[in-house]
PDB file of C-alpha atoms in Angstrom:
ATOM      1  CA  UNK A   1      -1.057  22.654 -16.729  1.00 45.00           C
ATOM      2  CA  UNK A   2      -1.909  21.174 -13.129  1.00 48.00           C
ATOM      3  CA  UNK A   3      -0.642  23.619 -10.777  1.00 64.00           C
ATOM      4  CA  UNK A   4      -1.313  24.254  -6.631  1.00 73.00           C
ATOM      5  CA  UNK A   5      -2.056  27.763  -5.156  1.00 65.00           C
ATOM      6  CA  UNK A   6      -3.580  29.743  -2.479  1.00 59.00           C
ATOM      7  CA  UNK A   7      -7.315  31.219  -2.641  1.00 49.00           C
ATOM      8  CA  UNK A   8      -9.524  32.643  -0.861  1.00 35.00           C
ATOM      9  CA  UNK A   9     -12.770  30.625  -1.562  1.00 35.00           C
ATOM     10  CA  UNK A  10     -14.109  27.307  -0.579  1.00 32.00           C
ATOM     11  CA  UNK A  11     -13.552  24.906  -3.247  1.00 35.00           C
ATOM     12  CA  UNK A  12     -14.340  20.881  -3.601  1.00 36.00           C
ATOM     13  CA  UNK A  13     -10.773  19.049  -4.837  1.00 39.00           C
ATOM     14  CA  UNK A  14     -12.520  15.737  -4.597  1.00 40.00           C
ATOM     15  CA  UNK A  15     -16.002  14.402  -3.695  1.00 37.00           C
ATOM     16  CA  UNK A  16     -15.485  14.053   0.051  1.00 39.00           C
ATOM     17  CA  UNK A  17     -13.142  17.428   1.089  1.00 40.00           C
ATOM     18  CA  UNK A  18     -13.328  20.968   0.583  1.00 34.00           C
ATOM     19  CA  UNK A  19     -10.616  23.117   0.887  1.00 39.00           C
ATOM     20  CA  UNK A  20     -11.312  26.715   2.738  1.00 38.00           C
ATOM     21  CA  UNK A  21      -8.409  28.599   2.309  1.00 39.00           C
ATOM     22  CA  UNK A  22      -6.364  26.848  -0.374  1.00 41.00           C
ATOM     23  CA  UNK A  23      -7.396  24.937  -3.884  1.00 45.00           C
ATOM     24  CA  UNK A  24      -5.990  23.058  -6.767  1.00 47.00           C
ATOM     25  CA  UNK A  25      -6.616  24.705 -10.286  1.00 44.00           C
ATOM     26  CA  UNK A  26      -6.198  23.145 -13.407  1.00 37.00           C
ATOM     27  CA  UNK A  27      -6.238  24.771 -16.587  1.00 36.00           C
ATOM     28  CA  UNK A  28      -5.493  23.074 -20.002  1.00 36.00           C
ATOM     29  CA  UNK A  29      -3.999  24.291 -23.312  1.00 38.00           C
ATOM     30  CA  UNK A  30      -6.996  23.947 -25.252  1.00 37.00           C
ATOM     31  CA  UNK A  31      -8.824  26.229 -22.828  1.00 36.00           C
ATOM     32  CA  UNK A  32      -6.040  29.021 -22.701  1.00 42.00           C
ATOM     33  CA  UNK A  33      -5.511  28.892 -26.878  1.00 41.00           C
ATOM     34  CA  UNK A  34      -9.273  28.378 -27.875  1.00 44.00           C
ATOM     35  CA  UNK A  35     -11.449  30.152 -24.946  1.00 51.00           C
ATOM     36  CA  UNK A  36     -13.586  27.196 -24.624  1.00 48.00           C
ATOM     37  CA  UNK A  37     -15.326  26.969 -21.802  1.00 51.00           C
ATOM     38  CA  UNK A  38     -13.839  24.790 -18.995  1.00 50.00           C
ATOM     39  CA  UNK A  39     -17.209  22.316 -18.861  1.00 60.00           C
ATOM     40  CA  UNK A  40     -16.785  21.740 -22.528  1.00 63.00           C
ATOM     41  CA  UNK A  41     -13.579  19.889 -22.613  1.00 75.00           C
ATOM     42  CA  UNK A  42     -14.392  16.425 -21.721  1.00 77.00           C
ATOM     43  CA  UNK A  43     -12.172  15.010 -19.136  1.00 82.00           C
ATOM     44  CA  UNK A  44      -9.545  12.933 -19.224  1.00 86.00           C
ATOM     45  CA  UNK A  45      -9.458   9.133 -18.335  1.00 93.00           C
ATOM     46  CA  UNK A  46      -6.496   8.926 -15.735  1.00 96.00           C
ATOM     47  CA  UNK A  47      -7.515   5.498 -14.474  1.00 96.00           C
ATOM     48  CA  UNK A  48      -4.557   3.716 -15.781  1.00 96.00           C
ATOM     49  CA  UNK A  49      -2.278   6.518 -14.656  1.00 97.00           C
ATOM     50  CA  UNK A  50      -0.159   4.534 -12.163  1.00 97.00           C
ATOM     51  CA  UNK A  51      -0.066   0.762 -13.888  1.00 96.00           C
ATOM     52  CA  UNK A  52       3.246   1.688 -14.810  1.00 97.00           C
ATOM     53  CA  UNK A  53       3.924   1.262 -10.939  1.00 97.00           C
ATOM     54  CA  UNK A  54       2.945  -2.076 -10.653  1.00 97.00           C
ATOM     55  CA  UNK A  55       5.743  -4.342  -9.936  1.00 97.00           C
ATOM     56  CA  UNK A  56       8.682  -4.440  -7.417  1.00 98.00           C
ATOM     57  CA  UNK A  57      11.769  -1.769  -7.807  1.00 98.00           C
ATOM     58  CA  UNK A  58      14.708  -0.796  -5.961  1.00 98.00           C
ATOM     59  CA  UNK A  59      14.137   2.556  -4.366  1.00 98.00           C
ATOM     60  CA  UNK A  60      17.156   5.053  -3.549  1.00 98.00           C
ATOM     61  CA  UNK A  61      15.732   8.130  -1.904  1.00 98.00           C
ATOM     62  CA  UNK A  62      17.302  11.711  -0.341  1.00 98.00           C
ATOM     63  CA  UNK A  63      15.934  13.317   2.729  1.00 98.00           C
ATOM     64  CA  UNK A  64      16.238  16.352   3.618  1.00 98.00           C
ATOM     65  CA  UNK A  65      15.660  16.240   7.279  1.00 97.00           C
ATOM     66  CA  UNK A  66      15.078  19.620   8.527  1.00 98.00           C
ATOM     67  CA  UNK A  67      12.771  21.467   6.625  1.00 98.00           C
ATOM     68  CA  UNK A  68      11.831  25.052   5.549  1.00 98.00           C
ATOM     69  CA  UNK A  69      15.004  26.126   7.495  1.00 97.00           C
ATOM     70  CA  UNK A  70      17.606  26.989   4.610  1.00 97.00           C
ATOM     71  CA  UNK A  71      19.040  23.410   5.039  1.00 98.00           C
ATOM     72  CA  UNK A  72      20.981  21.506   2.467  1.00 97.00           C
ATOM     73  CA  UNK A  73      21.877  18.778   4.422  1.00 98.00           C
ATOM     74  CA  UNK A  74      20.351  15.649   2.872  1.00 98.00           C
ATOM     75  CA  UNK A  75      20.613  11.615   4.023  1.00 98.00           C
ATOM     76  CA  UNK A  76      20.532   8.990   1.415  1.00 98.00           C
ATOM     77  CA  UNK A  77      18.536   5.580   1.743  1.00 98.00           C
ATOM     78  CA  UNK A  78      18.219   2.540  -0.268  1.00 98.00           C
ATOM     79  CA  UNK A  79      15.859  -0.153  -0.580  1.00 98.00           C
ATOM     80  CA  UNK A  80      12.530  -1.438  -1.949  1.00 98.00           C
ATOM     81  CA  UNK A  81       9.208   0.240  -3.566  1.00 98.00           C
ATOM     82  CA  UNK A  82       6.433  -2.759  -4.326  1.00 98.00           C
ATOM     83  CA  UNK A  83       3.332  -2.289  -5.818  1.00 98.00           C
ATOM     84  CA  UNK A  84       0.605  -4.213  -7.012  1.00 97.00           C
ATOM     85  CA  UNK A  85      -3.429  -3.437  -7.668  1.00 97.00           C
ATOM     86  CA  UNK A  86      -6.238  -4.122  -5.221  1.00 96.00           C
ATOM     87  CA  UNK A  87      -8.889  -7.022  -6.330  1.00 93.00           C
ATOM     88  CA  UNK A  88      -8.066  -6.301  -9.962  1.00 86.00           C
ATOM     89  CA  UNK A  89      -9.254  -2.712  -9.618  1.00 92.00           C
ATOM     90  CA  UNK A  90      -7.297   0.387 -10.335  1.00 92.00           C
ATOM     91  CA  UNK A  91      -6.581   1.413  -6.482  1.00 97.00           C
ATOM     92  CA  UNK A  92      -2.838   0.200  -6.197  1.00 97.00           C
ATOM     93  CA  UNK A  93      -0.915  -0.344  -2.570  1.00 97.00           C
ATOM     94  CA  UNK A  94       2.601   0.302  -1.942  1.00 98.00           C
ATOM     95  CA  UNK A  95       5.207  -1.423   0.505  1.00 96.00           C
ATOM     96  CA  UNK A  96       8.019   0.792   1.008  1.00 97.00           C
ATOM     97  CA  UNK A  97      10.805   0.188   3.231  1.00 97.00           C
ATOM     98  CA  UNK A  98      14.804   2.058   3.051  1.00 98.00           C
ATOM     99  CA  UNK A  99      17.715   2.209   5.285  1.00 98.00           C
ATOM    100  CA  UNK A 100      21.032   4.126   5.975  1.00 98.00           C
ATOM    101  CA  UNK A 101      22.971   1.663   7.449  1.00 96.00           C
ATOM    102  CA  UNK A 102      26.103   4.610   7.858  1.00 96.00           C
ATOM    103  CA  UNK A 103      23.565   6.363  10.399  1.00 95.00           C
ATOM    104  CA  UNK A 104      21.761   3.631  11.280  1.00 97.00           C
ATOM    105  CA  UNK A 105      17.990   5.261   9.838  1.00 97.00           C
ATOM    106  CA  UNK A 106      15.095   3.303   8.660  1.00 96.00           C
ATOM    107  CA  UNK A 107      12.307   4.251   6.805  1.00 95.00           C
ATOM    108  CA  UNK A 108       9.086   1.769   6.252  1.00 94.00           C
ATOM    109  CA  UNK A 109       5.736   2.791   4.808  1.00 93.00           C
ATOM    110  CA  UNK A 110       2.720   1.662   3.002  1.00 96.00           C
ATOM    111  CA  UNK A 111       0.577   3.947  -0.051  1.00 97.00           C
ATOM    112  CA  UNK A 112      -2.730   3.370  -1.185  1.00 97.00           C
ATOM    113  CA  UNK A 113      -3.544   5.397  -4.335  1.00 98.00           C
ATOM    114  CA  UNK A 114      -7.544   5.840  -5.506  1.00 98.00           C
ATOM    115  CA  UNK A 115      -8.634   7.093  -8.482  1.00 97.00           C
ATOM    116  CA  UNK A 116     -11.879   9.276  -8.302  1.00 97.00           C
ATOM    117  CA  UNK A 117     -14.101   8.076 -11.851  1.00 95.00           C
ATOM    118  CA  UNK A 118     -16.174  11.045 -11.215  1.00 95.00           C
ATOM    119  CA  UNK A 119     -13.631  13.630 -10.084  1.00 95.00           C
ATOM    120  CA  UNK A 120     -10.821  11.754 -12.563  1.00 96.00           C
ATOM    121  CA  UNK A 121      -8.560  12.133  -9.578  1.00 97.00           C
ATOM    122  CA  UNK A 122      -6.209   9.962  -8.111  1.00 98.00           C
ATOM    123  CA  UNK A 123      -5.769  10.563  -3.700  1.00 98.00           C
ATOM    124  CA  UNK A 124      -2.983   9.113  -2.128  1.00 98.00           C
ATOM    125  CA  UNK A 125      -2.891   8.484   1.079  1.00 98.00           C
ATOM    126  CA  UNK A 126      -0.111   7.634   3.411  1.00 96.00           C
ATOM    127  CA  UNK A 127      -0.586   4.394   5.948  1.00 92.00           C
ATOM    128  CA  UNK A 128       1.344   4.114   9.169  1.00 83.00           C
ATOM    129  CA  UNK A 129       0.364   0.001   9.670  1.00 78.00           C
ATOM    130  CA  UNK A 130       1.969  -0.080  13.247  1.00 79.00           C
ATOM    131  CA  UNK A 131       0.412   2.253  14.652  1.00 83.00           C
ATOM    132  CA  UNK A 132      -3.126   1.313  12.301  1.00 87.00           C
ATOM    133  CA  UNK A 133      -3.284   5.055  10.945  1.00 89.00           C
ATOM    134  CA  UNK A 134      -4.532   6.453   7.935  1.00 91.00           C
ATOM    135  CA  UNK A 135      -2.798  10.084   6.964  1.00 91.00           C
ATOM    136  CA  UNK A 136      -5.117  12.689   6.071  1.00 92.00           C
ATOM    137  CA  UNK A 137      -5.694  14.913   4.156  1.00 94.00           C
ATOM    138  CA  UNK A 138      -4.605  12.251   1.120  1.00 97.00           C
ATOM    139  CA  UNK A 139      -2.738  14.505  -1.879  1.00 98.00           C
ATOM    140  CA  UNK A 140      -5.130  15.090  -4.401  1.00 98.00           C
ATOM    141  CA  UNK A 141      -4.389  15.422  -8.225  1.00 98.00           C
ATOM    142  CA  UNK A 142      -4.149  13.762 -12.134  1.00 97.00           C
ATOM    143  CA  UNK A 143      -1.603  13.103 -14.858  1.00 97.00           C
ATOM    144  CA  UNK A 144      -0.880  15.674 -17.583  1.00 95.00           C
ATOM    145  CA  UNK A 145       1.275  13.531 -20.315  1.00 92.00           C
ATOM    146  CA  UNK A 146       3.779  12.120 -18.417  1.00 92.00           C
ATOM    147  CA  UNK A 147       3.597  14.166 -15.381  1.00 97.00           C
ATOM    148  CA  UNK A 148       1.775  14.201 -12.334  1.00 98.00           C
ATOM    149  CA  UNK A 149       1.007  16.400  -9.763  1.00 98.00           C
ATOM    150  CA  UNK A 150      -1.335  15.883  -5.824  1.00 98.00           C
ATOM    151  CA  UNK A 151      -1.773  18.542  -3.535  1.00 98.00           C
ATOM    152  CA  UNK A 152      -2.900  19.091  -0.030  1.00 98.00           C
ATOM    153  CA  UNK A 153      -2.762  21.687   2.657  1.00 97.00           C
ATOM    154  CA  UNK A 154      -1.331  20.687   6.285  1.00 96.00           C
ATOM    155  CA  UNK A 155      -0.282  21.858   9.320  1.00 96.00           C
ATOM    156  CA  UNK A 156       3.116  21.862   9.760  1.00 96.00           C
ATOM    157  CA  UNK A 157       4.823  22.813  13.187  1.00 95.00           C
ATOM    158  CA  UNK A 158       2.140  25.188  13.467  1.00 95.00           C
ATOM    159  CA  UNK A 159       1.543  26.701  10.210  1.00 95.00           C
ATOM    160  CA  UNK A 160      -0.543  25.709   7.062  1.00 97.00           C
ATOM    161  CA  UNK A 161       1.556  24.892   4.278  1.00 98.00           C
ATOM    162  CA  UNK A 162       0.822  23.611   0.869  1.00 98.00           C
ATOM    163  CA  UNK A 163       2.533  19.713   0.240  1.00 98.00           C
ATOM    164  CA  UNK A 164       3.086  18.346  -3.736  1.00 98.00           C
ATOM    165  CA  UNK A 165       4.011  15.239  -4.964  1.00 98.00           C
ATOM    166  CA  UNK A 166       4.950  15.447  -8.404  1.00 98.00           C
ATOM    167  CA  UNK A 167       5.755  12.030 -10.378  1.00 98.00           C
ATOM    168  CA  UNK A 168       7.967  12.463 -13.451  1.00 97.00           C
ATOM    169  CA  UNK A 169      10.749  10.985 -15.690  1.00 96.00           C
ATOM    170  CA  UNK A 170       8.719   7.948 -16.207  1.00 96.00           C
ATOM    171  CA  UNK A 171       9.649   4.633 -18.164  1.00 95.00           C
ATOM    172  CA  UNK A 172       9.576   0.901 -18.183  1.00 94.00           C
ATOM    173  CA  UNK A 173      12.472   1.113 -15.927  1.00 97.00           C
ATOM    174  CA  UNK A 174      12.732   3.974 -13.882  1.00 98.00           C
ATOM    175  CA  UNK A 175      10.427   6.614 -12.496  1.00 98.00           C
ATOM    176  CA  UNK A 176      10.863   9.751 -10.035  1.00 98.00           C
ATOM    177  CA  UNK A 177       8.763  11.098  -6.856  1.00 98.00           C
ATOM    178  CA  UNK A 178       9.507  14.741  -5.324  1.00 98.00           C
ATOM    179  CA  UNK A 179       7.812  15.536  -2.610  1.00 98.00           C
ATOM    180  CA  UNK A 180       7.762  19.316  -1.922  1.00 98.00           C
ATOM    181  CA  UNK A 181       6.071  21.993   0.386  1.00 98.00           C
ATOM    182  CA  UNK A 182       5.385  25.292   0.177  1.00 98.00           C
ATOM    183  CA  UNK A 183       5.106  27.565   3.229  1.00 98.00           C
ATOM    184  CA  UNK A 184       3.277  30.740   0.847  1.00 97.00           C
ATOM    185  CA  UNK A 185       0.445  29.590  -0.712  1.00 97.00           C
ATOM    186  CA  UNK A 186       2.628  28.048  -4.005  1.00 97.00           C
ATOM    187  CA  UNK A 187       4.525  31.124  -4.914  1.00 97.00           C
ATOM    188  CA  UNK A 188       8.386  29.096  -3.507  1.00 98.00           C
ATOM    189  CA  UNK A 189       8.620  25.204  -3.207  1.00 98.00           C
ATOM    190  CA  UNK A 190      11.428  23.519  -1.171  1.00 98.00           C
ATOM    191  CA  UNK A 191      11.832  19.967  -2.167  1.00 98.00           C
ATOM    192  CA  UNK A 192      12.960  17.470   1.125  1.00 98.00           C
ATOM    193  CA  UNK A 193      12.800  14.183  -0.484  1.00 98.00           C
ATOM    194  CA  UNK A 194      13.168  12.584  -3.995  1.00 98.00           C
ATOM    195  CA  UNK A 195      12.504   8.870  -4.814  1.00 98.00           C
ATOM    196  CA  UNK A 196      14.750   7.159  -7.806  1.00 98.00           C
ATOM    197  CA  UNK A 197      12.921   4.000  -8.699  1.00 98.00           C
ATOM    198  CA  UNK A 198      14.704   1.670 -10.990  1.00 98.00           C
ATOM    199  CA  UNK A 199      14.397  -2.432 -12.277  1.00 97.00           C
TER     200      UNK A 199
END
């Protein structure tokens, strides 16, 4: 299991950030059922986790605007996701771009997505290429099966909250992206948008 939570100790989640008030944990099944030590199960390879990305799909996405305010008023958008791999490594860029022509919204964006060999991480980082910004902290996390999870802690309109990605319901064809945050350390999520890729 690959799970986000609140601590109270200063933890590395990757090679270049630590986290002071807030960590990722991950715990496996073969540590919970055998009591083998964490530093004897070998890692896993997650280096190929995203090549099922790679490729252009159409993107239909709900927003929900106004967040961790009770709302459950969400917009719909629907456009493009394209993704391909950087000089035949394993970092992959995204172009993003989604409209509501009803309420006249637009949504553009770019993601580039790293994978850590010696953390066996992936970040993700968010790109704002008009204004020639890179969003940080990226979300950091892995794959378990067919599941993954990234975490980070922000500040959001003046509080620290925790924000997940979690990529699921994967196949040649169609995959889904919820992005979620949590205002309590992990113990409630509100979800406020959800990405339906298809081709």
């Amino acid at each position: 299991m690959y799970a986000c939570y609140a601590a109270t100790e200063f933890v590395v989640i990757d090679s270049r950030r630590i986290a002071s008030s807030w960590r990722i944990h991950v715990t496996t099944a073969a540590v919970a059922t055998s009591g083998v030590s964490a530093q004897a199960t070998p890692p896993r390879d997650g280096a190929h986790d995203f090549d099922f990305l790679i490729g252009n799909w159409k993107a239909h996405v709900r927003r929900l605007p106004d967040r961790l305010v009770g709302s459950t008023t969400w917009v719909e958008y629907d456009g493009i996701s394209n993704h391909k791999k950087i000089l035949d490594s394993n970092a992959n860029f995204e172009e993003f771009e989604v409209d509501n022509p009803e309420k006249h919204l637009h949504i553009k964006g770019q993601t580039l997505r790293l994978y850590n060999p010696d953390s066996h991480q992936w970040s993700i980082y968010t790109l704002d290429l008009d204004k020639g910004a890179l969003n940080l902290p990226p979300v950091v996390g892995q794959f378990t099966g067919d599941r993954g999870e990234f975490c980070d802690q922000e500040q959001y309109k003046g509080r620290s909250i925790l924000v997940r990605y979690v990529w699921l319901n994967i196949s040649p064809k169609s995959a889904r992206m919820e992005q979620s945050f949590s205002p309590d350390g992990g113990k409630t999520w509100e979800t406020n948008w959800i990405c339906e890729l298809a081709r």
